[in-house]
Tab-separated table of C-alpha atoms in Angstrom:
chain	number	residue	atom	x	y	z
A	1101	UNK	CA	113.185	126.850	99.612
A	1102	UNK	CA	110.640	127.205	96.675
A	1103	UNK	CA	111.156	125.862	93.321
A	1104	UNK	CA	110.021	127.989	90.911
A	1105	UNK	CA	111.332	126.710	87.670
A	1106	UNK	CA	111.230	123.892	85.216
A	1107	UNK	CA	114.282	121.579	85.635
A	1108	UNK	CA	114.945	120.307	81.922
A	1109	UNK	CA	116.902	117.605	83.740
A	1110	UNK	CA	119.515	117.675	80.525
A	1111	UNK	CA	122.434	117.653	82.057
A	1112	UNK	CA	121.115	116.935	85.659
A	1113	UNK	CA	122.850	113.746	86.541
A	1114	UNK	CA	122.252	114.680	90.768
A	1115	UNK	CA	120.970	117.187	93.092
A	1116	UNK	CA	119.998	117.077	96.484
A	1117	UNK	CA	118.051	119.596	99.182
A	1118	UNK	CA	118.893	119.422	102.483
A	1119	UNK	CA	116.587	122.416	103.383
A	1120	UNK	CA	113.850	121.524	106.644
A	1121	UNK	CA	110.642	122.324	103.728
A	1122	UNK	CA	110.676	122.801	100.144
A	1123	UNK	CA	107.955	124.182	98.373
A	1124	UNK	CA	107.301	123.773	94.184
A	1125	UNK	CA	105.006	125.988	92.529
A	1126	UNK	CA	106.166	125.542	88.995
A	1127	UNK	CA	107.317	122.887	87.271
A	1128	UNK	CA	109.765	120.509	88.472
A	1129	UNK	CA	111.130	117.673	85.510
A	1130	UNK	CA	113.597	115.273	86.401
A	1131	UNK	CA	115.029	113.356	83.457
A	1132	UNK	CA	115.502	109.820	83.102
A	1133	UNK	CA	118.996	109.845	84.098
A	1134	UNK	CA	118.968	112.100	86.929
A	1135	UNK	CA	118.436	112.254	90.478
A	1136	UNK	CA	117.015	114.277	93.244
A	1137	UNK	CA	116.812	113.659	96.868
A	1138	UNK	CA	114.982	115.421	99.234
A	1139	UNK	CA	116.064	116.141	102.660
A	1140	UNK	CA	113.370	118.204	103.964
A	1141	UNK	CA	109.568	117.966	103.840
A	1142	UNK	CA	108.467	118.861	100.364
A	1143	UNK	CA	105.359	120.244	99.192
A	1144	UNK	CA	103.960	120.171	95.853
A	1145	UNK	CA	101.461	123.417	95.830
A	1146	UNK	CA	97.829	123.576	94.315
A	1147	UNK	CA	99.156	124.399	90.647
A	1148	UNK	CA	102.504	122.625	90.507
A	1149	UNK	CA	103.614	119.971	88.578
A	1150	UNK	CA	106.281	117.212	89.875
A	1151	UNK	CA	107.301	115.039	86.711
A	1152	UNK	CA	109.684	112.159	87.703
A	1153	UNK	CA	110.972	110.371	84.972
A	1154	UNK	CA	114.217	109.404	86.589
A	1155	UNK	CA	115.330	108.920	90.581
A	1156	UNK	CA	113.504	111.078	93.357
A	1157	UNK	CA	114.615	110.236	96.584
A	1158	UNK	CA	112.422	111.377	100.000
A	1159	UNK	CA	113.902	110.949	103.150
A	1160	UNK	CA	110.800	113.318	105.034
A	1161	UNK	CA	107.333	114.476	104.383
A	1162	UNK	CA	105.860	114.221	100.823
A	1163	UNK	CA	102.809	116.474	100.766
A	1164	UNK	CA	101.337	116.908	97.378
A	1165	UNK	CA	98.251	119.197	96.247
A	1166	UNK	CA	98.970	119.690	92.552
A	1167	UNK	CA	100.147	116.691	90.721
A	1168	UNK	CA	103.018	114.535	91.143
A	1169	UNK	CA	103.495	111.861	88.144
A	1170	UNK	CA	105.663	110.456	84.992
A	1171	UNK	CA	105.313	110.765	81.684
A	1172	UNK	CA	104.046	107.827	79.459
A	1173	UNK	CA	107.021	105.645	78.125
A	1174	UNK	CA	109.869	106.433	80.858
A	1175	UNK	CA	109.934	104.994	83.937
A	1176	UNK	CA	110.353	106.861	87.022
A	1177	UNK	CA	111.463	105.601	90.466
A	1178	UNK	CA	109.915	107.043	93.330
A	1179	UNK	CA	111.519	105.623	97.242
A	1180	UNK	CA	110.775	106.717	100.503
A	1181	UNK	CA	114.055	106.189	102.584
A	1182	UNK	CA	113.913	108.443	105.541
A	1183	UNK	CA	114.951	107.508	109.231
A	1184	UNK	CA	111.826	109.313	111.176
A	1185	UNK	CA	107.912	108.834	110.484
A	1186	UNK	CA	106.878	109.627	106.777
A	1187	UNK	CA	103.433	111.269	105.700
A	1188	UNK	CA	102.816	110.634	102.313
A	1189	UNK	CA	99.659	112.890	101.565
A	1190	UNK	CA	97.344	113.688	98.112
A	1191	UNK	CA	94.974	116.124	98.069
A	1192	UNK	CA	94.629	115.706	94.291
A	1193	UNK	CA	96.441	113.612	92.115
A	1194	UNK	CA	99.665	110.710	92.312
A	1195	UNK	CA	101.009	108.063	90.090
A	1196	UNK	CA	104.168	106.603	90.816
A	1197	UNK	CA	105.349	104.318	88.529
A	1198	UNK	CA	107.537	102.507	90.511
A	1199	UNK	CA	107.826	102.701	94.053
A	1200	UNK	CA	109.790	102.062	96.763
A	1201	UNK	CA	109.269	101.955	100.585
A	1202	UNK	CA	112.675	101.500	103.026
A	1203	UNK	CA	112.318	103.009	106.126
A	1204	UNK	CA	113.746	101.404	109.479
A	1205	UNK	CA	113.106	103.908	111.332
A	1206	UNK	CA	110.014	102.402	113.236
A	1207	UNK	CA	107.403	98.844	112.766
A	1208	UNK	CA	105.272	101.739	111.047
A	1209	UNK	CA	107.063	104.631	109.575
A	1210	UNK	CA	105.053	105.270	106.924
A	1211	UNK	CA	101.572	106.939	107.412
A	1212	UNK	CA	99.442	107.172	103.947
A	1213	UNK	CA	96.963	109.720	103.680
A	1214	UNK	CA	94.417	110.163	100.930
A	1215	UNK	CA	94.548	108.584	97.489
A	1216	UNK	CA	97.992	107.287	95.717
A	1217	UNK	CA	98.212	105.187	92.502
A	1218	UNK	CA	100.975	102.230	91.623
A	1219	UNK	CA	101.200	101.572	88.036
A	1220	UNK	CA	104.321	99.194	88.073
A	1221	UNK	CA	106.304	97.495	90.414
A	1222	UNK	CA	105.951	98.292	94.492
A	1223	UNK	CA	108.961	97.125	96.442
A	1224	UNK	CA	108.739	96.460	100.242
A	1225	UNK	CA	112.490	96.718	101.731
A	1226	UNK	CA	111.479	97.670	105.528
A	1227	UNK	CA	108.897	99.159	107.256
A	1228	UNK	CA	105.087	98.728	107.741
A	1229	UNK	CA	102.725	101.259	105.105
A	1230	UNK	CA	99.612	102.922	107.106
A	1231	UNK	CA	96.551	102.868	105.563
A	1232	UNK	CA	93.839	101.958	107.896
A	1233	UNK	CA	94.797	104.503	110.104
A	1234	UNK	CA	94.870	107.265	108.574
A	1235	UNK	CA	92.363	107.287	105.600
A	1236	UNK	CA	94.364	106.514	102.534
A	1237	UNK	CA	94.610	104.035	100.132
A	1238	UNK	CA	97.433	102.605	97.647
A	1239	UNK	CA	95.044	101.771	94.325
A	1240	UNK	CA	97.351	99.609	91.595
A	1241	UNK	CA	96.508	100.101	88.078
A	1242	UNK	CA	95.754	97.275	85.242
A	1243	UNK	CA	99.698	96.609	84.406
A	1244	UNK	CA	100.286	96.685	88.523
A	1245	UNK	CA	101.801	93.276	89.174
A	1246	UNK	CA	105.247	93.447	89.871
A	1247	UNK	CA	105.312	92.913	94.158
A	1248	UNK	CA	108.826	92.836	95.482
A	1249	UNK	CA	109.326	91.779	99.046
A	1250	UNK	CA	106.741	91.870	100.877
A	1251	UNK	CA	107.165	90.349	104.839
A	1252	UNK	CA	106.156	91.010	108.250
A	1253	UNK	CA	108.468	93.996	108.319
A	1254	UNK	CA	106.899	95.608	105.118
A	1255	UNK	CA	103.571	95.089	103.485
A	1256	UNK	CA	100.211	97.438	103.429
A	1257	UNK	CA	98.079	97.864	106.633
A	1258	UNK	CA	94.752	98.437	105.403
A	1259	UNK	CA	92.783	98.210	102.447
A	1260	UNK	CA	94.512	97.746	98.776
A	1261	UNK	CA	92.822	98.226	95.653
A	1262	UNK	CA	93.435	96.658	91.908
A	1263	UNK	CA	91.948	98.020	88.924
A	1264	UNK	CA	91.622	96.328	85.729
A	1265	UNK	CA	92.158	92.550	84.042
A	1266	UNK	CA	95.344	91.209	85.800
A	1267	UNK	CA	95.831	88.315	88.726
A	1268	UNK	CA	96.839	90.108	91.401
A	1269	UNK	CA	98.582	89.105	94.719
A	1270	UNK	CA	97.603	91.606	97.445
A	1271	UNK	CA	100.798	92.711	99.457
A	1272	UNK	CA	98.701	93.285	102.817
A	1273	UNK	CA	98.989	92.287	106.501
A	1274	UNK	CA	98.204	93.285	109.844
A	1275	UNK	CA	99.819	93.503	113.426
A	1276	UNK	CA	103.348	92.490	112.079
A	1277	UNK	CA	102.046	89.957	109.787
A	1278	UNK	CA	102.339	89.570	106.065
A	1279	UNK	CA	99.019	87.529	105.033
A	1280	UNK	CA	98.590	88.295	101.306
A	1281	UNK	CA	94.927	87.287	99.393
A	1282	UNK	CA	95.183	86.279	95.623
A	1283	UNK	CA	92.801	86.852	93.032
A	1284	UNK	CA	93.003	85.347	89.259
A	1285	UNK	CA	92.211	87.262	86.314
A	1286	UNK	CA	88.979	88.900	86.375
A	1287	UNK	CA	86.410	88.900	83.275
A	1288	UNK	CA	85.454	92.131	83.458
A	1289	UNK	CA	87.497	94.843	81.942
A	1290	UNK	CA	85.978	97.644	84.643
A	1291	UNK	CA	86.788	95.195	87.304
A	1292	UNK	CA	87.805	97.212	90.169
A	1293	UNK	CA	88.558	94.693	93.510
A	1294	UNK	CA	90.256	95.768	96.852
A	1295	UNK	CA	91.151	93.442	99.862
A	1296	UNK	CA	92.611	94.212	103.999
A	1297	UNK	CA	93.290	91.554	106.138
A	1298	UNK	CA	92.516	91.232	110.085
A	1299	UNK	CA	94.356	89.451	112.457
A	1300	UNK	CA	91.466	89.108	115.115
A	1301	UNK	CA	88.555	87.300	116.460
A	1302	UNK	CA	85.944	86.895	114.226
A	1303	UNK	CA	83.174	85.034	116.234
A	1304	UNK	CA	81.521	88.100	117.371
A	1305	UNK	CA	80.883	89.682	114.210
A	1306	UNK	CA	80.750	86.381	112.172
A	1307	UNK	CA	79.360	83.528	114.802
A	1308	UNK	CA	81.472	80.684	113.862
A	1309	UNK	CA	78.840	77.988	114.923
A	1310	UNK	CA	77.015	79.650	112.236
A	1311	UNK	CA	78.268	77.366	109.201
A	1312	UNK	CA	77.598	74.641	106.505
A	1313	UNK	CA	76.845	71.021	107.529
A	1314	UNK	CA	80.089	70.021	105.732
A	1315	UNK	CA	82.187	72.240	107.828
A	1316	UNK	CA	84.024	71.300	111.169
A	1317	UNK	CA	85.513	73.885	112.401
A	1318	UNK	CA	86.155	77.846	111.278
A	1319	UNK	CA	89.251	79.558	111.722
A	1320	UNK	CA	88.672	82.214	114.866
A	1321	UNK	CA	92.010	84.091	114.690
A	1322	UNK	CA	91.970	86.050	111.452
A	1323	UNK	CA	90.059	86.989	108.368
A	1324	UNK	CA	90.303	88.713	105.093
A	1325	UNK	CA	87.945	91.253	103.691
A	1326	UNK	CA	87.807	91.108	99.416
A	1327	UNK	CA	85.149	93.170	98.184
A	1328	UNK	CA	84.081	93.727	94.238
A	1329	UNK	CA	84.306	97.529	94.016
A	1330	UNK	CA	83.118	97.837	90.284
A	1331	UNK	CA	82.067	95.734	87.577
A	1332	UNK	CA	80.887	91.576	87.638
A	1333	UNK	CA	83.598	89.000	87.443
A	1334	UNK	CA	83.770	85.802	88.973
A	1335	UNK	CA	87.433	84.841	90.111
A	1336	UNK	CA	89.607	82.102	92.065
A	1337	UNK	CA	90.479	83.166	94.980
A	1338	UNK	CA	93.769	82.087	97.053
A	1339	UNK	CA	94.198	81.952	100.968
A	1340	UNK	CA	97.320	81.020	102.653
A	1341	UNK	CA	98.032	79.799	106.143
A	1342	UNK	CA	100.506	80.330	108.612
A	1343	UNK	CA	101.012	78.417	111.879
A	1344	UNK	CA	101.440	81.379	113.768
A	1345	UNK	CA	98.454	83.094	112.646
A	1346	UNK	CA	96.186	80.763	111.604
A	1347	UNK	CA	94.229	78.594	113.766
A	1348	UNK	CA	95.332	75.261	114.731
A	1349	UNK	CA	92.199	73.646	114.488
A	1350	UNK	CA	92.263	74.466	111.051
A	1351	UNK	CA	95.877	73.444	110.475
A	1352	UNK	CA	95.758	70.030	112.522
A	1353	UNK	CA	94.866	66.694	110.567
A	1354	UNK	CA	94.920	66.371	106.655
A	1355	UNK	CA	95.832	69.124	104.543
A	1356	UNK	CA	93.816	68.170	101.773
A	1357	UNK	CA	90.293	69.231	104.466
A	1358	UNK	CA	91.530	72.977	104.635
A	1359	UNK	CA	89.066	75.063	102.597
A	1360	UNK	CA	88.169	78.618	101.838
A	1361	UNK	CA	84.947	79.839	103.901
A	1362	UNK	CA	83.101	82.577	102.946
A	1363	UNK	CA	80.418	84.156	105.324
A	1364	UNK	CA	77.225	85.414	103.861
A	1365	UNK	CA	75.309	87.688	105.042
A	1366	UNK	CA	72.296	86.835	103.319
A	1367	UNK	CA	71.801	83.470	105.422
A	1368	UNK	CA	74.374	84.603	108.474
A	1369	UNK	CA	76.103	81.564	107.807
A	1370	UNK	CA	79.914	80.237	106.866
A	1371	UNK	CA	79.807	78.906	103.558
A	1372	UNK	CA	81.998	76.122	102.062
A	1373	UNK	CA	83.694	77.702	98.949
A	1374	UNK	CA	86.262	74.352	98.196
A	1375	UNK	CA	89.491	74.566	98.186
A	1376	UNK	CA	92.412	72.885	96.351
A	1377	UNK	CA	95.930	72.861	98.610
A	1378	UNK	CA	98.894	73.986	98.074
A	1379	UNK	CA	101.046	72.682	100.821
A	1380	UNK	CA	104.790	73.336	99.514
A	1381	UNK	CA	103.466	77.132	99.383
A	1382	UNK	CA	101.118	76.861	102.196
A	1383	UNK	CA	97.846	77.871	99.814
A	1384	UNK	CA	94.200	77.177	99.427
A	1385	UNK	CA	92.575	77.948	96.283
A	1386	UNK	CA	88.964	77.996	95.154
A	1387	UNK	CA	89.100	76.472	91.752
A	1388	UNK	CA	84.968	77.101	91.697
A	1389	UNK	CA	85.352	80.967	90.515
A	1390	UNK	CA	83.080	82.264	93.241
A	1391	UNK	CA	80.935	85.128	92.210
A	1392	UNK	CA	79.818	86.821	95.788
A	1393	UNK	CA	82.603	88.492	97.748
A	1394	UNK	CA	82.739	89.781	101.210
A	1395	UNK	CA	84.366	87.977	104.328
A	1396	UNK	CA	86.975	85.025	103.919
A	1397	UNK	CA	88.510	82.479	106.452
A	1398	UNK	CA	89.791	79.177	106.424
A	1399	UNK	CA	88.215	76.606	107.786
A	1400	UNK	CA	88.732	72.457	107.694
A	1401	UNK	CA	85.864	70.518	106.639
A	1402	UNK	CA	84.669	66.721	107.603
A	1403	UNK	CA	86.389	63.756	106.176
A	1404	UNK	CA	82.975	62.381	106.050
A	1405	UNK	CA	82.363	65.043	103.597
A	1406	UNK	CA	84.679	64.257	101.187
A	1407	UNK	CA	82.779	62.465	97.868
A	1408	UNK	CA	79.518	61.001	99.378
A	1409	UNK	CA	78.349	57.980	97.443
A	1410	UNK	CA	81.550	56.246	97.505
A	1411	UNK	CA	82.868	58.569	94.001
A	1412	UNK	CA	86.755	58.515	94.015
A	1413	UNK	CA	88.580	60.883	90.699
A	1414	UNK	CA	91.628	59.337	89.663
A	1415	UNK	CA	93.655	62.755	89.907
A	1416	UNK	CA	96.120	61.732	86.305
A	1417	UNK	CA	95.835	61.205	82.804
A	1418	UNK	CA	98.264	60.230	80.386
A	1419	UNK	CA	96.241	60.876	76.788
A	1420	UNK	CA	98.552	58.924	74.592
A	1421	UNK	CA	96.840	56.258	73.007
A	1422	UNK	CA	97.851	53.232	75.414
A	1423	UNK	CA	94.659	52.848	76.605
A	1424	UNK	CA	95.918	53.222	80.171
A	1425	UNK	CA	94.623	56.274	81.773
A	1426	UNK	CA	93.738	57.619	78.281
A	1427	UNK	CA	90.870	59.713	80.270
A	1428	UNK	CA	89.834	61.356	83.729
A	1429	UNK	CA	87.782	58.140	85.494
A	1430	UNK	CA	85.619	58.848	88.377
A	1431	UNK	CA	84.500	55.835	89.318
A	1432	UNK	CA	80.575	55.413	90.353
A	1433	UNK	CA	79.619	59.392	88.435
A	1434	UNK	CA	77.391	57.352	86.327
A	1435	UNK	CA	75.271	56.498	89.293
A	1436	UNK	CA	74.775	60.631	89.845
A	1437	UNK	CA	73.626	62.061	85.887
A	1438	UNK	CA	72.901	65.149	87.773
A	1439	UNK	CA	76.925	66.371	87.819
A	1440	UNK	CA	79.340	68.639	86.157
A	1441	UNK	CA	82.909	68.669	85.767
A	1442	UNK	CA	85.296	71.994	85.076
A	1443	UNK	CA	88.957	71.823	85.021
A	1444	UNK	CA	91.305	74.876	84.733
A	1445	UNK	CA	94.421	75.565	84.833
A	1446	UNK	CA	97.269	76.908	86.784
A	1447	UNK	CA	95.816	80.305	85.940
A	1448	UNK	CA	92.604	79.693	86.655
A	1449	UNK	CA	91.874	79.778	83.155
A	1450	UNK	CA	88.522	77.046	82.097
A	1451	UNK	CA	90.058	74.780	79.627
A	1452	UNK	CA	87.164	71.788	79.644
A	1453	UNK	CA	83.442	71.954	81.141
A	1454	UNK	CA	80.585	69.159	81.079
A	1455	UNK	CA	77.696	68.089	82.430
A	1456	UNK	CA	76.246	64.284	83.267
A	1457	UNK	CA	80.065	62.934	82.732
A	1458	UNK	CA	79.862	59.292	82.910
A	1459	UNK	CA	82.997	57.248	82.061
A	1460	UNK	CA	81.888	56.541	78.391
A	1461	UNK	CA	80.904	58.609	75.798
A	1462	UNK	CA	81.434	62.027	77.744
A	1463	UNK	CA	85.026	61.928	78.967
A	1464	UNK	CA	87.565	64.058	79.284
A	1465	UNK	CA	91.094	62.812	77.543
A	1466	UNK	CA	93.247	65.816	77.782
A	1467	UNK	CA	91.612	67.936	75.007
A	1468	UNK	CA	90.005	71.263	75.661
A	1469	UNK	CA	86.808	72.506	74.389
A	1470	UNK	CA	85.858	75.117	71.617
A	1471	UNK	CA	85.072	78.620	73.071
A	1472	UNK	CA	87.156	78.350	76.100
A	1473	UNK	CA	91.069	79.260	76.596
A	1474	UNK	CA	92.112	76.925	73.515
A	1475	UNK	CA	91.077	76.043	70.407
A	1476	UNK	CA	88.259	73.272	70.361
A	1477	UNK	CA	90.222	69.825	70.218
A	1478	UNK	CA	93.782	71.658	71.386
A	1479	UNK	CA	95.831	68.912	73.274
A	1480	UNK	CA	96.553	70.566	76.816
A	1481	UNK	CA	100.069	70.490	77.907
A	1482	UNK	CA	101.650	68.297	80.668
A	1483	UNK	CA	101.043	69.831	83.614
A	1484	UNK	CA	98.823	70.233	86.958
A	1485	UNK	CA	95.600	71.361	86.392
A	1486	UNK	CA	92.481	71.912	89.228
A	1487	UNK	CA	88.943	70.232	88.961
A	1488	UNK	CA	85.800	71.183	90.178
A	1489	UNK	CA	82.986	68.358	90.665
A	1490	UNK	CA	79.410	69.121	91.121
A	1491	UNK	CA	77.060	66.066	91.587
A	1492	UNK	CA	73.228	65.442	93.176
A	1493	UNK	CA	73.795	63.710	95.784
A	1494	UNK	CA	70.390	62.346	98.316
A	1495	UNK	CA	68.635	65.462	96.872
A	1496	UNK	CA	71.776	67.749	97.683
A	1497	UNK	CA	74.306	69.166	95.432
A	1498	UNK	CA	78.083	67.738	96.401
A	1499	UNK	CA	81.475	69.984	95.351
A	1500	UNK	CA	84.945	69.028	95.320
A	1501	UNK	CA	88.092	70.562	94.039
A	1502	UNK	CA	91.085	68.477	93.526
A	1503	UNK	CA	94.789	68.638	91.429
A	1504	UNK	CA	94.898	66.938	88.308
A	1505	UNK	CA	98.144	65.992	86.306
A	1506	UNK	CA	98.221	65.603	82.627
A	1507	UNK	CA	101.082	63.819	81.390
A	1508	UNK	CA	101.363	64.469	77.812
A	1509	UNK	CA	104.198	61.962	76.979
C-alpha cells in the first residue's frame, strides 16, 4: 500500500494497516487524538514526511529515509509492539518524542540501525534494544530524562548518548543485565556524553595489577565505558553493583571501601576516583567531579587507606546555636594546612569549598558560600550532603568522600 496523502487527522480517532509493506511518499499527519497501527513493514521514502502527534503503533519493520517526527508543543507516542524481530532503521532523520519498546517476542527483538533521537520519556516494557550490533545509536536530547522500566528484560545494548545540561541515568546493559551509569548535571551547555556497559573480563585489555597503592583489589567481571563526546564539564559519576555481576572481591567486607576506578591510559594504571556508598540502592558515587573520562570499574580499596594521620570527620552538624555540633569537626586537619574541603549536595551541586580548614576560624556551620548554588551566607537545608577531603599527607595528597547530615532543627 502507498500513502500518498496528507492525513489531517481531524476526525481520525483510529486506523489500522494490516497490509505485509506500506510505503509513504507524501505526507502522513496523525493528530493528537488519533491512532494508527501498523501491521506491515512500513517505509517512509526519501521525500516523505511522517508527523506523529498522537498514537502510532508498529508491530513490524520501521524503515525510514525521509523524516519521521512531531511537531513542537504536542506530544506524540511512538511504541514498538510486534511479536517477531523489529528493525528500526534511519537513513536520515528521527525524533520520537516519546517512545515505547514492548516486544516479547525474543531476549532481543529489537535491532537499531543508524541514528534515532529521544526527546522525552523512553519506556522499557520487554525486550532487549540492539545497538552494538548493528551500528545504531539511541541519542536523548537536553529535556531526555524521563526512563521508565528499565530491567534485565529491557534496557539498551550498546552505546547511549545524552546531549545537553541534564543528570542523566543511562538505561544500558549487557548479556541480560540491566547495569545503568549515572552522570550529574554537566557545566557545559554543548556537553554531549555517551556511555555502554560490558559484562566481561577486563584484565586483558586493562591489567588489573596495574593500579593505585590505595587500591586492593579491581573488579574483573565487568566495566563501563563513559566517554565526553563534546564540550568540557566535570561531573559525578554513579556506579552500582550487583551480586550477580559484580565481583565478589569487590562486594565482600565493608561497604563503605567500594570505590569508583577509573583506568588511564596515560599511566596504564587503575586510578582511585572515591566513592561515597549508597547501600539501600546499591550505588557508588564520586562526589570529586572527575574531569577525564574513559573506562570505569569498581574496585574496594585498603582499610589502611582510609584517613592516614589518624583524621576522623564527624559526618553531622546541627547549626543551631547550642554550641553542640554547631560545625563540621575533623579532628587532627590542623596538623595537615595543605587540605581542602568541598561538600555538595544530593545533586551534586557545590554548596561550600575551602582550603587549609582547621577547626577554628575556617569552619563550615551549615552556610554556603557566595558564587556557588546559593546565595553567600544561605542556611542549607536539613538533609544528606557528600564531602570531599583533600589533605598532604607524608608528601602525598590523601582523598576521601563521605555522607554528611545537616540537621537544621
Amino acid at each position: 500500500m502507498n500513502i500518498k496523502k496528507f492525513l489531517l487527522g481531524v476526525s481520525l480517532f483510529s486506523i489500522g494497516y494490516a497490509y505485509s509493506q506500506i510505503s509513504n511518499s507524501g505526507k502522513l499527519y496523525i493528530s493528537p487524538n488519533a491512532t494508527l497501527t501498523l501491521g506491515g513493514d512500513f517505509v517512509n521514502n526519501t521525500s516523505a514526511f511522517f508527523v506523529n502527534n498522537g498514537q502510532a503503533f508498529f508491530k513490524s519493520n520501521l524503515l525510514n529515509n525521509g523524516t519521521l517526527t512531531y511537531q513542537l508543543g504536542e506530544k506524540g507516542e511512538t511504541n514498538f509492539v510486534g511479536d517477531a524481530i523489529q528493525k528500526i532503521e534511519n537513513k536520515r532523520h528521527i525524533n520520537f518524542y516519546d517512545l515505547t519498546f514492548n516486544n516479547a517476542s525474543a531476549k532481543s527483538p529489537f535491532q537499531i540501525y543508524g541514528d534515532i533521537f529521544v526527546d522525552n520519556k523512553a519506556t522499557f516494557f520487554d525486550g532487549i534494544v540492539e545497538n552494538d550490533l548493528f551500528g545504531g545509536n539511541i541519542y536523548f536530547s537536553d529535556d531526555a530524562q524521563y526512563i521508565i522500566h528499565p530491567s534485565n528484560e529491557s534496557y539498551i545494548n550498546g552505546k547511549v548518548v545524552k546531549i545537553g545540561t541534564s543528570s542523566f541515568e543511562f538505561p544500558i546493559g549487557n548479556k541480560e543485565h540491566y547495569r545503568n551509569i549515572s552522570i550529574s548535571t554537566p557545566n557545559d551547555s554543548q556537553a554531549v556524553f555517551s556511555a555502554s556497559y560490558f559484562l566481561e573480563a577486563n584484565n586483558t585489555l586493562f591489567p588489573n595489577d596495574k593500579a593505585e597503592g590505595v587500591i586492593e583489589f579491581v573488579g574483573s567481571t565487568e566495566y563501563w565505558v563513559l566517554k565526553q563526546e563534546r564540550g568540557s564539564s566535570n561531573l559525578v559519576v554513579t556506579l552500582t553493583w550487583d551480586k550477580t555481576t559484580t565481583s565478589p572481591e569487590v562486594l565482600f567486607g565493608k561497604k563503605e571501601n567500594i570505590h569508583v576506578v577509573r583506568w588511564d591510559p596515560v599511566e596504564n594504571i587503575w586510578k582511585d576516583e572515591g566513592g561515597v556508598v549508597d547501600v539501600a540502592n546499591q550505588t557508588v558515587s564520586t562526589y570529586s567531579k572527575i574531569d577525564k573520562y574513559g573506562v570505569f570499574t569498581l574496585a574496594r580499596i585498603k582499610d589502611n587507606a582510609v584517613l592516614p594521620g589518624n583524621l576522623k570527620v564527624y559526618n553531622a552538624i546541627s547549626p543551631n546555636g547550642d554550641g553542640f555540633n554547631d560545625f563540621l569537626k575533623i579532628d587532627r586537619i590542623e596538623n595537615y594546612p595543605n587540605n581542602s574541603l568541598e561538600i555538595f549536595n544530593r545533586w551534586g551541586a557545590l554548596v561550600y569549598k575551602a582550603t587549609s580548614y582547621n577547626n577554628i576560624d575556617n569552619v563550615f556551620d551549615g552556610y554556603s558560600q557566595g558564587s556557588l548554588t546559593y546565595k553567600k551566607q544561605e542556611k542549607l537545608p536539613t538533609g544528606t550532603y557528600f564531602y570531599v577531603l583533600s589533605y598532604e599527607y607524608n608528601a602525598k595528597m590523601i582523598r576521601k568522600q563521605g555522607h554528611l547530615y545537616i540537621n537544621d532543627n
